[in-house]
Short mmCIF file of N, CA, C and O in Angstrom, two decimals:
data_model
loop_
_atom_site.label_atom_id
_atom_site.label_comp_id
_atom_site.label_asym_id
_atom_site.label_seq_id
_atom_site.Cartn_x
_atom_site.Cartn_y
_atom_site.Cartn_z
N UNK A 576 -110.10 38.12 -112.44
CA UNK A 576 -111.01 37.02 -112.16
C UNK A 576 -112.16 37.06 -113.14
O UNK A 576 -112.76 38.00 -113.65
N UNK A 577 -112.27 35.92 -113.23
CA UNK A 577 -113.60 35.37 -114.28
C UNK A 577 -114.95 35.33 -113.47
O UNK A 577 -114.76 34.96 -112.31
N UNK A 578 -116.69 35.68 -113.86
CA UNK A 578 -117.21 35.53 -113.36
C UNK A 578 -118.52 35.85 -114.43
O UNK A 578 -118.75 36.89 -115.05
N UNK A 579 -119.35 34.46 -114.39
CA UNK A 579 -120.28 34.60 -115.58
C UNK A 579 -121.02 35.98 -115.45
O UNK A 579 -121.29 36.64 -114.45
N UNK A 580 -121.21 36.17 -116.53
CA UNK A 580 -122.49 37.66 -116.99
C UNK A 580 -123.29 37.99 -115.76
O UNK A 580 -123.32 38.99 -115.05
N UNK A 581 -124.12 36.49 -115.69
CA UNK A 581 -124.98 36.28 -115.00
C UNK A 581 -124.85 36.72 -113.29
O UNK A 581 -125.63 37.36 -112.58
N UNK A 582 -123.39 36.01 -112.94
CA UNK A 582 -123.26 36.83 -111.44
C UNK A 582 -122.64 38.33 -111.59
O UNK A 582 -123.18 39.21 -110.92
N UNK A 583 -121.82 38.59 -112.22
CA UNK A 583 -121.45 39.95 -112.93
C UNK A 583 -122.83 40.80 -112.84
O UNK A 583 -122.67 41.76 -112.09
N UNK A 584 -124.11 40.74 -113.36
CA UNK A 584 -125.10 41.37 -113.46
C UNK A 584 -125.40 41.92 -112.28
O UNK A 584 -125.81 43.06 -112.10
N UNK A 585 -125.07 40.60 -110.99
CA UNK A 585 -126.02 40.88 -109.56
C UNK A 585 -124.68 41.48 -108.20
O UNK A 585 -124.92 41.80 -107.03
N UNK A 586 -123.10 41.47 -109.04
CA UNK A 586 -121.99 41.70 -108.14
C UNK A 586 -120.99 42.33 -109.15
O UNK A 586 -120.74 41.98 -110.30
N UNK A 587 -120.38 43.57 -108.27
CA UNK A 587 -119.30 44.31 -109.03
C UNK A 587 -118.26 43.96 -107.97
O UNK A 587 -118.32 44.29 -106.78
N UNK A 588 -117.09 43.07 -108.69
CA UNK A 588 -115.74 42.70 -107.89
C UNK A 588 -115.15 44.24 -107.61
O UNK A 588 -115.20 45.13 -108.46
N UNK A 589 -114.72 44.37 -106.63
CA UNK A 589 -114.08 45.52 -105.54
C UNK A 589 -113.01 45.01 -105.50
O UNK A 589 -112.30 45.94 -105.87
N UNK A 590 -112.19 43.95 -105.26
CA UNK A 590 -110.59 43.88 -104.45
C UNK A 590 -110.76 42.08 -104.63
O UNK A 590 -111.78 41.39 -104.59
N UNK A 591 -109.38 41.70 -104.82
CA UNK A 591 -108.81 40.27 -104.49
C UNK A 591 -108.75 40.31 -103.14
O UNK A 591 -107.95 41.20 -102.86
N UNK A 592 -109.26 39.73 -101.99
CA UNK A 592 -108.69 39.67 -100.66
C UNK A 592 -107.64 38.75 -100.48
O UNK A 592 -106.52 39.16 -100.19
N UNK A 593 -107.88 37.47 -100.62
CA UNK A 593 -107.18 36.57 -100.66
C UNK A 593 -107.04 35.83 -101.78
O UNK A 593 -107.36 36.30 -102.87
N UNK A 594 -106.36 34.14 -101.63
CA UNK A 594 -106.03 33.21 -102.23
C UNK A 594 -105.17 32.26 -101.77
O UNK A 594 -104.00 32.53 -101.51
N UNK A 595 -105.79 30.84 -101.60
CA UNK A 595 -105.50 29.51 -101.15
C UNK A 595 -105.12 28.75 -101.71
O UNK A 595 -104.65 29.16 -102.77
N UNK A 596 -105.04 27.30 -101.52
CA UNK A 596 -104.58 26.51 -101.77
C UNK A 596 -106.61 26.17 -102.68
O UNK A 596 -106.67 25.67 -103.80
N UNK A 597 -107.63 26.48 -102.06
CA UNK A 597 -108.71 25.86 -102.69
C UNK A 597 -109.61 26.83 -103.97
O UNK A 597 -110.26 26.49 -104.95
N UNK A 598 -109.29 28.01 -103.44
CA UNK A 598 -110.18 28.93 -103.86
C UNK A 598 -109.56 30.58 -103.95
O UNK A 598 -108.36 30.79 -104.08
N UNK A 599 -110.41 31.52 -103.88
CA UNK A 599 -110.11 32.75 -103.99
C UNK A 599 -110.84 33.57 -103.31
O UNK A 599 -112.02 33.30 -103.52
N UNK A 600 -110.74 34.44 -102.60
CA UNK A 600 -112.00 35.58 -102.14
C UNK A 600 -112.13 37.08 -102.54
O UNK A 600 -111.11 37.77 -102.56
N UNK A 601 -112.81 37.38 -102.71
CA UNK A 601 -113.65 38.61 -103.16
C UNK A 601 -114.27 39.41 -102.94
O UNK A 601 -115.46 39.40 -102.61
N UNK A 602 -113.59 40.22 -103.07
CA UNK A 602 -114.72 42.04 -101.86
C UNK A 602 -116.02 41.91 -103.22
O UNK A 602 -115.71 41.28 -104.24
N UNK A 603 -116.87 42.30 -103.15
CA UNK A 603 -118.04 42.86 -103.97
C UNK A 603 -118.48 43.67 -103.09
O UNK A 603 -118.07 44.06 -101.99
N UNK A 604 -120.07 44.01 -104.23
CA UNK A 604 -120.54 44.90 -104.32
C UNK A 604 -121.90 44.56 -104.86
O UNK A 604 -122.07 44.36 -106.06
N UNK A 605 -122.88 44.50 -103.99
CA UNK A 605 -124.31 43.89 -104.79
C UNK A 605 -124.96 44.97 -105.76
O UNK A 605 -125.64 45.84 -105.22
N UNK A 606 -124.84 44.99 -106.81
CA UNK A 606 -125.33 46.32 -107.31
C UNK A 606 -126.82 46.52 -107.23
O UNK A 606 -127.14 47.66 -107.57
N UNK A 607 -127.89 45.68 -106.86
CA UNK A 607 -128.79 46.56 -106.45
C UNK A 607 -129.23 47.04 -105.08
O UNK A 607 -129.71 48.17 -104.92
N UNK A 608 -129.06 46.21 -104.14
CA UNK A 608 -129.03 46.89 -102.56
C UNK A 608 -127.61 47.70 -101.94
O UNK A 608 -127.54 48.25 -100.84
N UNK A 609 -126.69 47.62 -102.80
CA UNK A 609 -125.22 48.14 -102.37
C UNK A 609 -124.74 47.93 -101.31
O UNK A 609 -124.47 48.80 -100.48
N UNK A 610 -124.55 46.72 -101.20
CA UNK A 610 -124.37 46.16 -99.78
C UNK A 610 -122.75 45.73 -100.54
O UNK A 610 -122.38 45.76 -101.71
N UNK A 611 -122.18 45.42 -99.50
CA UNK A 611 -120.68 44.66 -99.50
C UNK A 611 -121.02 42.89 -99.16
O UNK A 611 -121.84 42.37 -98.41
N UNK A 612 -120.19 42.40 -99.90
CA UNK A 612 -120.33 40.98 -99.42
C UNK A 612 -119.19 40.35 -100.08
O UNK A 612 -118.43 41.06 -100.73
N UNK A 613 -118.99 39.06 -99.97
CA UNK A 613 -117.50 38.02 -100.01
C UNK A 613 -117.89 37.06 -100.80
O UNK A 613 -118.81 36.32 -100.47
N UNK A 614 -117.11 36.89 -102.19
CA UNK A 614 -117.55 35.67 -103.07
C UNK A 614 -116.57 35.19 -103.14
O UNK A 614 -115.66 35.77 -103.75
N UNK A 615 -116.30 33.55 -102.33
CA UNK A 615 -115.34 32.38 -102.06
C UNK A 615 -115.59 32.16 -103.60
O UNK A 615 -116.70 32.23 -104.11
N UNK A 616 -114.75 31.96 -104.09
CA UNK A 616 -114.69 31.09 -105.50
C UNK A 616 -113.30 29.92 -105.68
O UNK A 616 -112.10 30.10 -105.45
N UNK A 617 -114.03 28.70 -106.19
CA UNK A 617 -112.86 28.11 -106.25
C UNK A 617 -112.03 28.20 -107.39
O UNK A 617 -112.49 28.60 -108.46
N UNK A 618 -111.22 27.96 -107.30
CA UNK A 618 -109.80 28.40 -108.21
C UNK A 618 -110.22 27.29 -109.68
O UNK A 618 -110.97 26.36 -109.39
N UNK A 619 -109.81 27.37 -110.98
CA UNK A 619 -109.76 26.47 -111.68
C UNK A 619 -109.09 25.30 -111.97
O UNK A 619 -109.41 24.53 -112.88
N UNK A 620 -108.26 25.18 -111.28
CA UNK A 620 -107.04 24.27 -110.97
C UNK A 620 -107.72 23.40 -109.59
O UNK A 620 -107.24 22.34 -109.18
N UNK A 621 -108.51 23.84 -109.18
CA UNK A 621 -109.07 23.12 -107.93
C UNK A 621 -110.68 22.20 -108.43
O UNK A 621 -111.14 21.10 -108.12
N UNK A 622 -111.12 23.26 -109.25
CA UNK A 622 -112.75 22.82 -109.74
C UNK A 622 -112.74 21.60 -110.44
O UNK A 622 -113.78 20.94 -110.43
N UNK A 623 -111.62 21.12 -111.12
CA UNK A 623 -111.93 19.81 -111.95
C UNK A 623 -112.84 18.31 -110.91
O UNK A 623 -113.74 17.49 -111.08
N UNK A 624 -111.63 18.83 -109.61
CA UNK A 624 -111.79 17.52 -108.46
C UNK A 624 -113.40 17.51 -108.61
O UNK A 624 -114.00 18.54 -108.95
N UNK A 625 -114.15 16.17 -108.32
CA UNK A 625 -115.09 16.13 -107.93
C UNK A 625 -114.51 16.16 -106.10
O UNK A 625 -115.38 16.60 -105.35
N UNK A 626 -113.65 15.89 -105.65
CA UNK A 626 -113.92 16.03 -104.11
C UNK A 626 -113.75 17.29 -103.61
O UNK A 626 -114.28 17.73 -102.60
N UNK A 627 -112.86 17.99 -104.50
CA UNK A 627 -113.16 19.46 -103.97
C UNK A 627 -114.24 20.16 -104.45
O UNK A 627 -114.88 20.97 -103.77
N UNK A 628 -114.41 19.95 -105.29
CA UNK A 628 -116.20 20.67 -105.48
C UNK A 628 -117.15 20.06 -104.54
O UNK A 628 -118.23 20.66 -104.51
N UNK A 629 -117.05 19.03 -103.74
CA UNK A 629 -118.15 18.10 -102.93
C UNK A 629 -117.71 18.53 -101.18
O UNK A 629 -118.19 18.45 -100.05
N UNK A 630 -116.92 18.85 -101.64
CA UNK A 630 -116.03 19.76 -99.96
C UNK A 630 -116.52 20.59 -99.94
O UNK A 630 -117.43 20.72 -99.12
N UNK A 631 -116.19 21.68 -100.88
CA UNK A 631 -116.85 23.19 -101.17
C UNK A 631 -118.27 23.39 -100.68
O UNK A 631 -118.55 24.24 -99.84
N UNK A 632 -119.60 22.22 -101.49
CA UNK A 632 -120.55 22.38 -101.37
C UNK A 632 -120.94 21.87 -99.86
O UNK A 632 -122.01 22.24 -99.36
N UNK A 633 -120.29 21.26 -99.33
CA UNK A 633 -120.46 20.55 -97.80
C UNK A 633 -120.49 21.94 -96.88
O UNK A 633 -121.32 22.44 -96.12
N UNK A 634 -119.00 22.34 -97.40
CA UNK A 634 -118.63 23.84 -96.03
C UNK A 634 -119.90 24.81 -96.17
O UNK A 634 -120.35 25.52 -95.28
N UNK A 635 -120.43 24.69 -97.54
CA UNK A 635 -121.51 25.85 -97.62
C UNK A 635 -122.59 25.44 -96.60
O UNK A 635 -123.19 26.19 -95.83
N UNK A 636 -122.73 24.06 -96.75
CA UNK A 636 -124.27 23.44 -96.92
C UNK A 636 -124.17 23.76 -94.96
O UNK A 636 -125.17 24.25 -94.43
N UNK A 637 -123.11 23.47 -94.21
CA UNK A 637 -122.90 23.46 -93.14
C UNK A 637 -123.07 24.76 -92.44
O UNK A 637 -124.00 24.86 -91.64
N UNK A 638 -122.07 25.98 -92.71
CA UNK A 638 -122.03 27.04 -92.92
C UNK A 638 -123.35 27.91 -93.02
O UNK A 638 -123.45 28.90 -92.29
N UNK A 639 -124.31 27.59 -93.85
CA UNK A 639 -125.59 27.75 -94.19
C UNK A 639 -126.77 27.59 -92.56
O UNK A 639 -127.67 28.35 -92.18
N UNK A 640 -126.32 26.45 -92.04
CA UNK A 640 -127.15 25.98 -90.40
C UNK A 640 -126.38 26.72 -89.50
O UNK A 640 -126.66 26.63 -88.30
N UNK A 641 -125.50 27.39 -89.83
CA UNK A 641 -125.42 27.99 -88.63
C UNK A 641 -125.43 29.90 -88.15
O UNK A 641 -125.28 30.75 -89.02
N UNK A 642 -125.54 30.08 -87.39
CA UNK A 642 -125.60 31.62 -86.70
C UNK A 642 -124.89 31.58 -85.82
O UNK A 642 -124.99 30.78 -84.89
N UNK A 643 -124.00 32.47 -85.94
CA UNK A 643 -122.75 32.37 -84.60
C UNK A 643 -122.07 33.46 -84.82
O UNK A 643 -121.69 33.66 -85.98
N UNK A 644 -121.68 34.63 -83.57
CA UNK A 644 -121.11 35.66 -84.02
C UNK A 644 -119.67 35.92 -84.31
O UNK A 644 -119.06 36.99 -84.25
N UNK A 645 -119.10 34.40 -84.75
CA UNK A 645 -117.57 34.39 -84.88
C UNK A 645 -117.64 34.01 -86.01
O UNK A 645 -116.56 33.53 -86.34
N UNK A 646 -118.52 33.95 -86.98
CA UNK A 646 -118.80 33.41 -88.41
C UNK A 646 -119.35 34.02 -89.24
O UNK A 646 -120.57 33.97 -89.08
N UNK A 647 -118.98 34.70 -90.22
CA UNK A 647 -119.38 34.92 -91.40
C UNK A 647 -120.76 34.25 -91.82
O UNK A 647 -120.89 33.03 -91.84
N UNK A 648 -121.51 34.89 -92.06
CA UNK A 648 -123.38 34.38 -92.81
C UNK A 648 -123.22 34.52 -93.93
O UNK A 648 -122.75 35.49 -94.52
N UNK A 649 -123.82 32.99 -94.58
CA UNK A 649 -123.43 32.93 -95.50
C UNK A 649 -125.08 33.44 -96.45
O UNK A 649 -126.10 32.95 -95.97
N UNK A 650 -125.26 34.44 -97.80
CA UNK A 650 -126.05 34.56 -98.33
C UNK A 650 -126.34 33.37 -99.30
O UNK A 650 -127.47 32.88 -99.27
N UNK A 651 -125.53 32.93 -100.05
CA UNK A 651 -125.80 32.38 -101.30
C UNK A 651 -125.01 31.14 -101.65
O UNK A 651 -123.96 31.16 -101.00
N UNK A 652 -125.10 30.21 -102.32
CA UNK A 652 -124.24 29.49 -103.42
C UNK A 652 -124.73 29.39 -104.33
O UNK A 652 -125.95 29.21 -104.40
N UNK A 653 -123.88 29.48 -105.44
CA UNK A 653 -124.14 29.32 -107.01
C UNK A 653 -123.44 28.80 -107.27
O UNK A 653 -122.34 28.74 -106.73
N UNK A 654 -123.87 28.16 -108.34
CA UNK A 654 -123.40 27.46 -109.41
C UNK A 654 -123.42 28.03 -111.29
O UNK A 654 -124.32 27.82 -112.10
N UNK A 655 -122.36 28.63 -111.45
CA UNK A 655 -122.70 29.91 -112.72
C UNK A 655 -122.75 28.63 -113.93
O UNK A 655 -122.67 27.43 -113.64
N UNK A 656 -122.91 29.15 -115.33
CA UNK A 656 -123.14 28.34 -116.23
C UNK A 656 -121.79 27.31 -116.57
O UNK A 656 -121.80 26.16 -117.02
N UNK A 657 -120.56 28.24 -116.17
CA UNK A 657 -119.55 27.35 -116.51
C UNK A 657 -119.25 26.40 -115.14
O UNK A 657 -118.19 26.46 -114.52
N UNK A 658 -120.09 25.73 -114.89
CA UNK A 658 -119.99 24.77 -113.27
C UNK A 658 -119.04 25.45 -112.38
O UNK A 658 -118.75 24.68 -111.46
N UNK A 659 -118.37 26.70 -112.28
CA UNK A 659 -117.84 26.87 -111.10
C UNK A 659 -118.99 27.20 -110.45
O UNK A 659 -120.08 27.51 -110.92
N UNK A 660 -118.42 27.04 -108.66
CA UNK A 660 -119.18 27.34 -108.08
C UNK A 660 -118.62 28.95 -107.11
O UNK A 660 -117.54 29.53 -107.17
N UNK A 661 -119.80 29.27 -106.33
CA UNK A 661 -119.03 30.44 -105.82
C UNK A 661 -119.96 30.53 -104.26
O UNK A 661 -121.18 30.38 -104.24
N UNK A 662 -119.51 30.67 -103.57
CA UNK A 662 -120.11 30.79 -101.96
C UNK A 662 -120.01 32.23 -101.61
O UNK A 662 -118.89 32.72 -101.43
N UNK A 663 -121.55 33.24 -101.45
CA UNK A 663 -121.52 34.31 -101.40
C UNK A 663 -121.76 34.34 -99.32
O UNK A 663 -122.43 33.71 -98.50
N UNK A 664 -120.85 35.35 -99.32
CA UNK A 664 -120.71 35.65 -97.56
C UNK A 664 -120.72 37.38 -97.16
O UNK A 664 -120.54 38.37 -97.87
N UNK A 665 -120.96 37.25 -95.92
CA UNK A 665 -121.08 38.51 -94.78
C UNK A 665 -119.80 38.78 -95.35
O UNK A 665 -119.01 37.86 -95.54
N UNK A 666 -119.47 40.25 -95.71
CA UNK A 666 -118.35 41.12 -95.13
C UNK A 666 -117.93 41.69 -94.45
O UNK A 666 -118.15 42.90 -94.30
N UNK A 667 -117.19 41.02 -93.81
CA UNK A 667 -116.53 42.14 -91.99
C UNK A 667 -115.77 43.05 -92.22
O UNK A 667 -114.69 42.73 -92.69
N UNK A 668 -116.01 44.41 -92.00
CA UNK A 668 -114.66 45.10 -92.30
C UNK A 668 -114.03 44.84 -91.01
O UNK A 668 -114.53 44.38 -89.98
N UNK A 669 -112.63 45.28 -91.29
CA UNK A 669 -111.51 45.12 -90.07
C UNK A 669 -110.36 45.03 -90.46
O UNK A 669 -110.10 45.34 -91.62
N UNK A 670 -109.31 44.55 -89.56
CA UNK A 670 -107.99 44.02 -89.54
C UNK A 670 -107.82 43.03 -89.62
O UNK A 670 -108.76 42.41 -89.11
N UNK A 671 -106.87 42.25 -90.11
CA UNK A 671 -106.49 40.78 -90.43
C UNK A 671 -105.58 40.40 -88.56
O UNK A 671 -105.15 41.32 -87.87
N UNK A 672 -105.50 38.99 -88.18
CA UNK A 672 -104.47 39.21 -87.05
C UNK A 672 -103.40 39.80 -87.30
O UNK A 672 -102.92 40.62 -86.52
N UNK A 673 -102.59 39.30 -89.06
CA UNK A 673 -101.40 39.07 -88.89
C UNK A 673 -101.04 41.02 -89.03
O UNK A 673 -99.98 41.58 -88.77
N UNK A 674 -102.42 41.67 -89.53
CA UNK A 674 -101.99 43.47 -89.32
C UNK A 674 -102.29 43.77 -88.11
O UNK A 674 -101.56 44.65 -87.63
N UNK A 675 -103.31 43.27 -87.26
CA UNK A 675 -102.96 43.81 -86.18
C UNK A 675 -101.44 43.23 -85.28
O UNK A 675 -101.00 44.02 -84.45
N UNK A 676 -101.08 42.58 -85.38
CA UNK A 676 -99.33 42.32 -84.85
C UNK A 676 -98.39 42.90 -85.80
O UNK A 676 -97.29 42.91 -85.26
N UNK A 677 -98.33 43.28 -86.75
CA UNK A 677 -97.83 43.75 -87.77
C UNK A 677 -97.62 45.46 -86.84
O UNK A 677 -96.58 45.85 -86.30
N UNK A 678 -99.05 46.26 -86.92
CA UNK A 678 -99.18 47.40 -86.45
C UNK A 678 -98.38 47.57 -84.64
O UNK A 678 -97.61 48.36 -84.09
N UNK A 679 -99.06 46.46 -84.31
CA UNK A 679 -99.08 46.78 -82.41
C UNK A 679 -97.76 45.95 -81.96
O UNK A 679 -97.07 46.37 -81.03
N UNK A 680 -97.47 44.91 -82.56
CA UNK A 680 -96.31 44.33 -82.27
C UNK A 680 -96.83 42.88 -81.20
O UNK A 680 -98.00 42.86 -80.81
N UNK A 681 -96.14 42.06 -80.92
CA UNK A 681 -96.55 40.97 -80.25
C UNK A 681 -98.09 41.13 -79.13
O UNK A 681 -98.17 42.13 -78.41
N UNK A 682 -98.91 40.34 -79.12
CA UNK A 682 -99.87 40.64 -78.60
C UNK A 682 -100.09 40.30 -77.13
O UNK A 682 -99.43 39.37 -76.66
N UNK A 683 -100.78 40.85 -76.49
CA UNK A 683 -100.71 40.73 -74.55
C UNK A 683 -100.84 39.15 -74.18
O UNK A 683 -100.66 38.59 -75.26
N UNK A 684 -101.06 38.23 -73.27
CA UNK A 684 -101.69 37.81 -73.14
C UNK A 684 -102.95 36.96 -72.92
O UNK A 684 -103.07 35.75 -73.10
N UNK A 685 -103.87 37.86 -72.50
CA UNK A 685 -105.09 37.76 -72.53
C UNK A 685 -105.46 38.33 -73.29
O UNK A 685 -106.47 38.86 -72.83
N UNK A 686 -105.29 38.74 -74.58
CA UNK A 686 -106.02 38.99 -76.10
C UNK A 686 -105.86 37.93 -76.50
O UNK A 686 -106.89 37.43 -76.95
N UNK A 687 -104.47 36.98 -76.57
CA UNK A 687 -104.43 35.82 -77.40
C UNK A 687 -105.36 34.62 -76.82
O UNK A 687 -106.04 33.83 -77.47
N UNK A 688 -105.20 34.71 -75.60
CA UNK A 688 -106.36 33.87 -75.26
C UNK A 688 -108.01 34.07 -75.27
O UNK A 688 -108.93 33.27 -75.10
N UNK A 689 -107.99 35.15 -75.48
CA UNK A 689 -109.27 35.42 -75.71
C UNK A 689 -110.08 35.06 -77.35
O UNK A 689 -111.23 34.71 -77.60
N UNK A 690 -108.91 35.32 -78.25
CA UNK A 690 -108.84 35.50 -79.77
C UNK A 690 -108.97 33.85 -79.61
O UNK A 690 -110.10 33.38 -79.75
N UNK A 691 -107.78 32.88 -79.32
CA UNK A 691 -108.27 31.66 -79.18
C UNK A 691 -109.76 31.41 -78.61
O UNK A 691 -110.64 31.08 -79.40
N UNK A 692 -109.93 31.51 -77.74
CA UNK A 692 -111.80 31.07 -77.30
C UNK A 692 -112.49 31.61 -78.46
O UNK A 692 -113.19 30.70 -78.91
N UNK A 693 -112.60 32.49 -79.05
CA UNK A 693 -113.53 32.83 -79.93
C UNK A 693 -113.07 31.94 -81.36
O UNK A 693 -113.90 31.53 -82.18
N UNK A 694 -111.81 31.78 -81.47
CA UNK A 694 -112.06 30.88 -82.85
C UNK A 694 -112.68 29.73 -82.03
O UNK A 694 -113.76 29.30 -82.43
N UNK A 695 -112.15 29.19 -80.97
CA UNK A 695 -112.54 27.59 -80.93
C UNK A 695 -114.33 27.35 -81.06
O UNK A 695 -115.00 26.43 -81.53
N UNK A 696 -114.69 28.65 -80.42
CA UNK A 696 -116.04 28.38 -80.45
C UNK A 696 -116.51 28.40 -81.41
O UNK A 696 -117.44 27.65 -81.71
N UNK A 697 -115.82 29.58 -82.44
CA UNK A 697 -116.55 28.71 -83.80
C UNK A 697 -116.39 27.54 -84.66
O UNK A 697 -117.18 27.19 -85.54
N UNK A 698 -115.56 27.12 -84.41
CA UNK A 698 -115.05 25.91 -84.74
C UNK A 698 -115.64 25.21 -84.42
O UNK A 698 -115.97 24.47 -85.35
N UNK A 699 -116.30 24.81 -82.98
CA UNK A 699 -117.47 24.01 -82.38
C UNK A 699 -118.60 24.13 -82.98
O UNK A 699 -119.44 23.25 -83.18
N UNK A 700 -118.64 25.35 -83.30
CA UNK A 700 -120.60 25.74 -84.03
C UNK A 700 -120.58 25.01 -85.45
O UNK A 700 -121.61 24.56 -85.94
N UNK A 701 -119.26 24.91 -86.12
CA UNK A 701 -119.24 25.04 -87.51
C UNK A 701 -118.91 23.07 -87.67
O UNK A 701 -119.23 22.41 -88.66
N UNK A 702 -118.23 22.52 -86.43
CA UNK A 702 -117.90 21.55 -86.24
C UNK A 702 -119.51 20.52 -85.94
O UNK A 702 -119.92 19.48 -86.46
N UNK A 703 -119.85 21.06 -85.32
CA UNK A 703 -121.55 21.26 -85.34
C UNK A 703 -122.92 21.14 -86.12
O UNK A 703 -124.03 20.63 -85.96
N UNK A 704 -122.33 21.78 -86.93
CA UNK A 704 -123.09 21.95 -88.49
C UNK A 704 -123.02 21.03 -89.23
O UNK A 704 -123.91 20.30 -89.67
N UNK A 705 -121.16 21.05 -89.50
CA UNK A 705 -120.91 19.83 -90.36
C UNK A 705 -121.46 18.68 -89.76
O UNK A 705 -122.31 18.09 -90.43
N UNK A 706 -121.17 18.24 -88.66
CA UNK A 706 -121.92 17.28 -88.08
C UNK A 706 -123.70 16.18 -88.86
O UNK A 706 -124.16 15.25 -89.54
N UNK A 707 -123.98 17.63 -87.78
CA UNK A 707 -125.66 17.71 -88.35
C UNK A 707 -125.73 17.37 -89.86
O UNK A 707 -126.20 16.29 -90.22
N UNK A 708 -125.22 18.38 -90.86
CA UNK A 708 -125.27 18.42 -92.30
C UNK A 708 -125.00 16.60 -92.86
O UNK A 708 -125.67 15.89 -93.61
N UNK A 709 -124.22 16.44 -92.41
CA UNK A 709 -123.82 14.93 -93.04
C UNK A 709 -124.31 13.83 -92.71
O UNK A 709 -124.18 12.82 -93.39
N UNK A 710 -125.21 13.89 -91.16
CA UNK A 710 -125.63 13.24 -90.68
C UNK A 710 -127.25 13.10 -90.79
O UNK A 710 -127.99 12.23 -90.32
N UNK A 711 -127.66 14.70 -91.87
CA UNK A 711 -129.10 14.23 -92.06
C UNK A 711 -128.94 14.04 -93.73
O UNK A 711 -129.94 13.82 -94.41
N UNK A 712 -127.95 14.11 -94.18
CA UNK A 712 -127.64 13.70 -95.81
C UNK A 712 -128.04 11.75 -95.95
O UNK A 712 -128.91 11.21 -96.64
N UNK A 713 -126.89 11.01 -94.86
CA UNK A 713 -127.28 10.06 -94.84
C UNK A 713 -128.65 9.45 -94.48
O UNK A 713 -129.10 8.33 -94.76
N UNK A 714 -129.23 10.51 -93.77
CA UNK A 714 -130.55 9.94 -93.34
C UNK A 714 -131.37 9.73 -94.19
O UNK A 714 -132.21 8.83 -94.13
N UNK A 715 -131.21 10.75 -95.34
CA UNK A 715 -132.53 11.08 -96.55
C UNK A 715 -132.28 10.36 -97.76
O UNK A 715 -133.06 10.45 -98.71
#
């Protein structure tokens, strides 16, 4: 992965986590507080769109209003010199679902329903946000 000087200076990439259909994610490493954190970056094949760059900056801008303990906090967005952009986030350590069923094997019950309530609720908070976010864009 590519990543100007400039964020390079303030983050040492650790690990590919993922990769989507929009973007990419990124273990770091803040090199001066040494903290862990998550840099969403969108893919180059995705950045040309103006609507996916205007998506991107929406999920941040949304993302950004909210506090919720089923959500990732988001620190930062940038915009590096070569117009990508990159959405810096909380790092959770843990298990993914699909390793914990992987490890434990089909899940009980009442974990899956529980695992459901907690996404939906963030989904509401974040559903929420976006809301708000777009709705005081038009206002201004």
């Amino acid at each position: 992965m590519y990543l100007s000087p400039s964020i390079e200076e303030k983050y040492e990439v650790l690990a590919k986590l993922s990769e989507g259909g929009m973007g990419a994610v990124y273990k770091v490493r803040h090199r001066l507080l040494d903290e862990m954190r998550v840099i969403k970056v969108i893919l180059p094949q995705a950045g040309p769109s103006l609507e996916m760059r205007e998506r991107f900056l929406r999920e941040a801008r949304a993302a950004s209003r909210l506090s919720h303990p089923n959500v990732a906090r988001i620190f930062d967005f940038l915009v590096d010199e070569a117009g990508q952009q990159l959405l810096v986030l909380e790092y959770i350590d843990g298990l993914t679902l699909k390793q914990v069923v992987a490890f434990s094997g089909p899940l009980v019950q009442g974990l899956v329903v529980e695992i459901a309530r907690q996404a939906l609720d963030a989904l509401e908070a974040l559903t929420k946000a976006a809301w708000f976010t777009e709705t005081s864009r038009r206002t201004t």
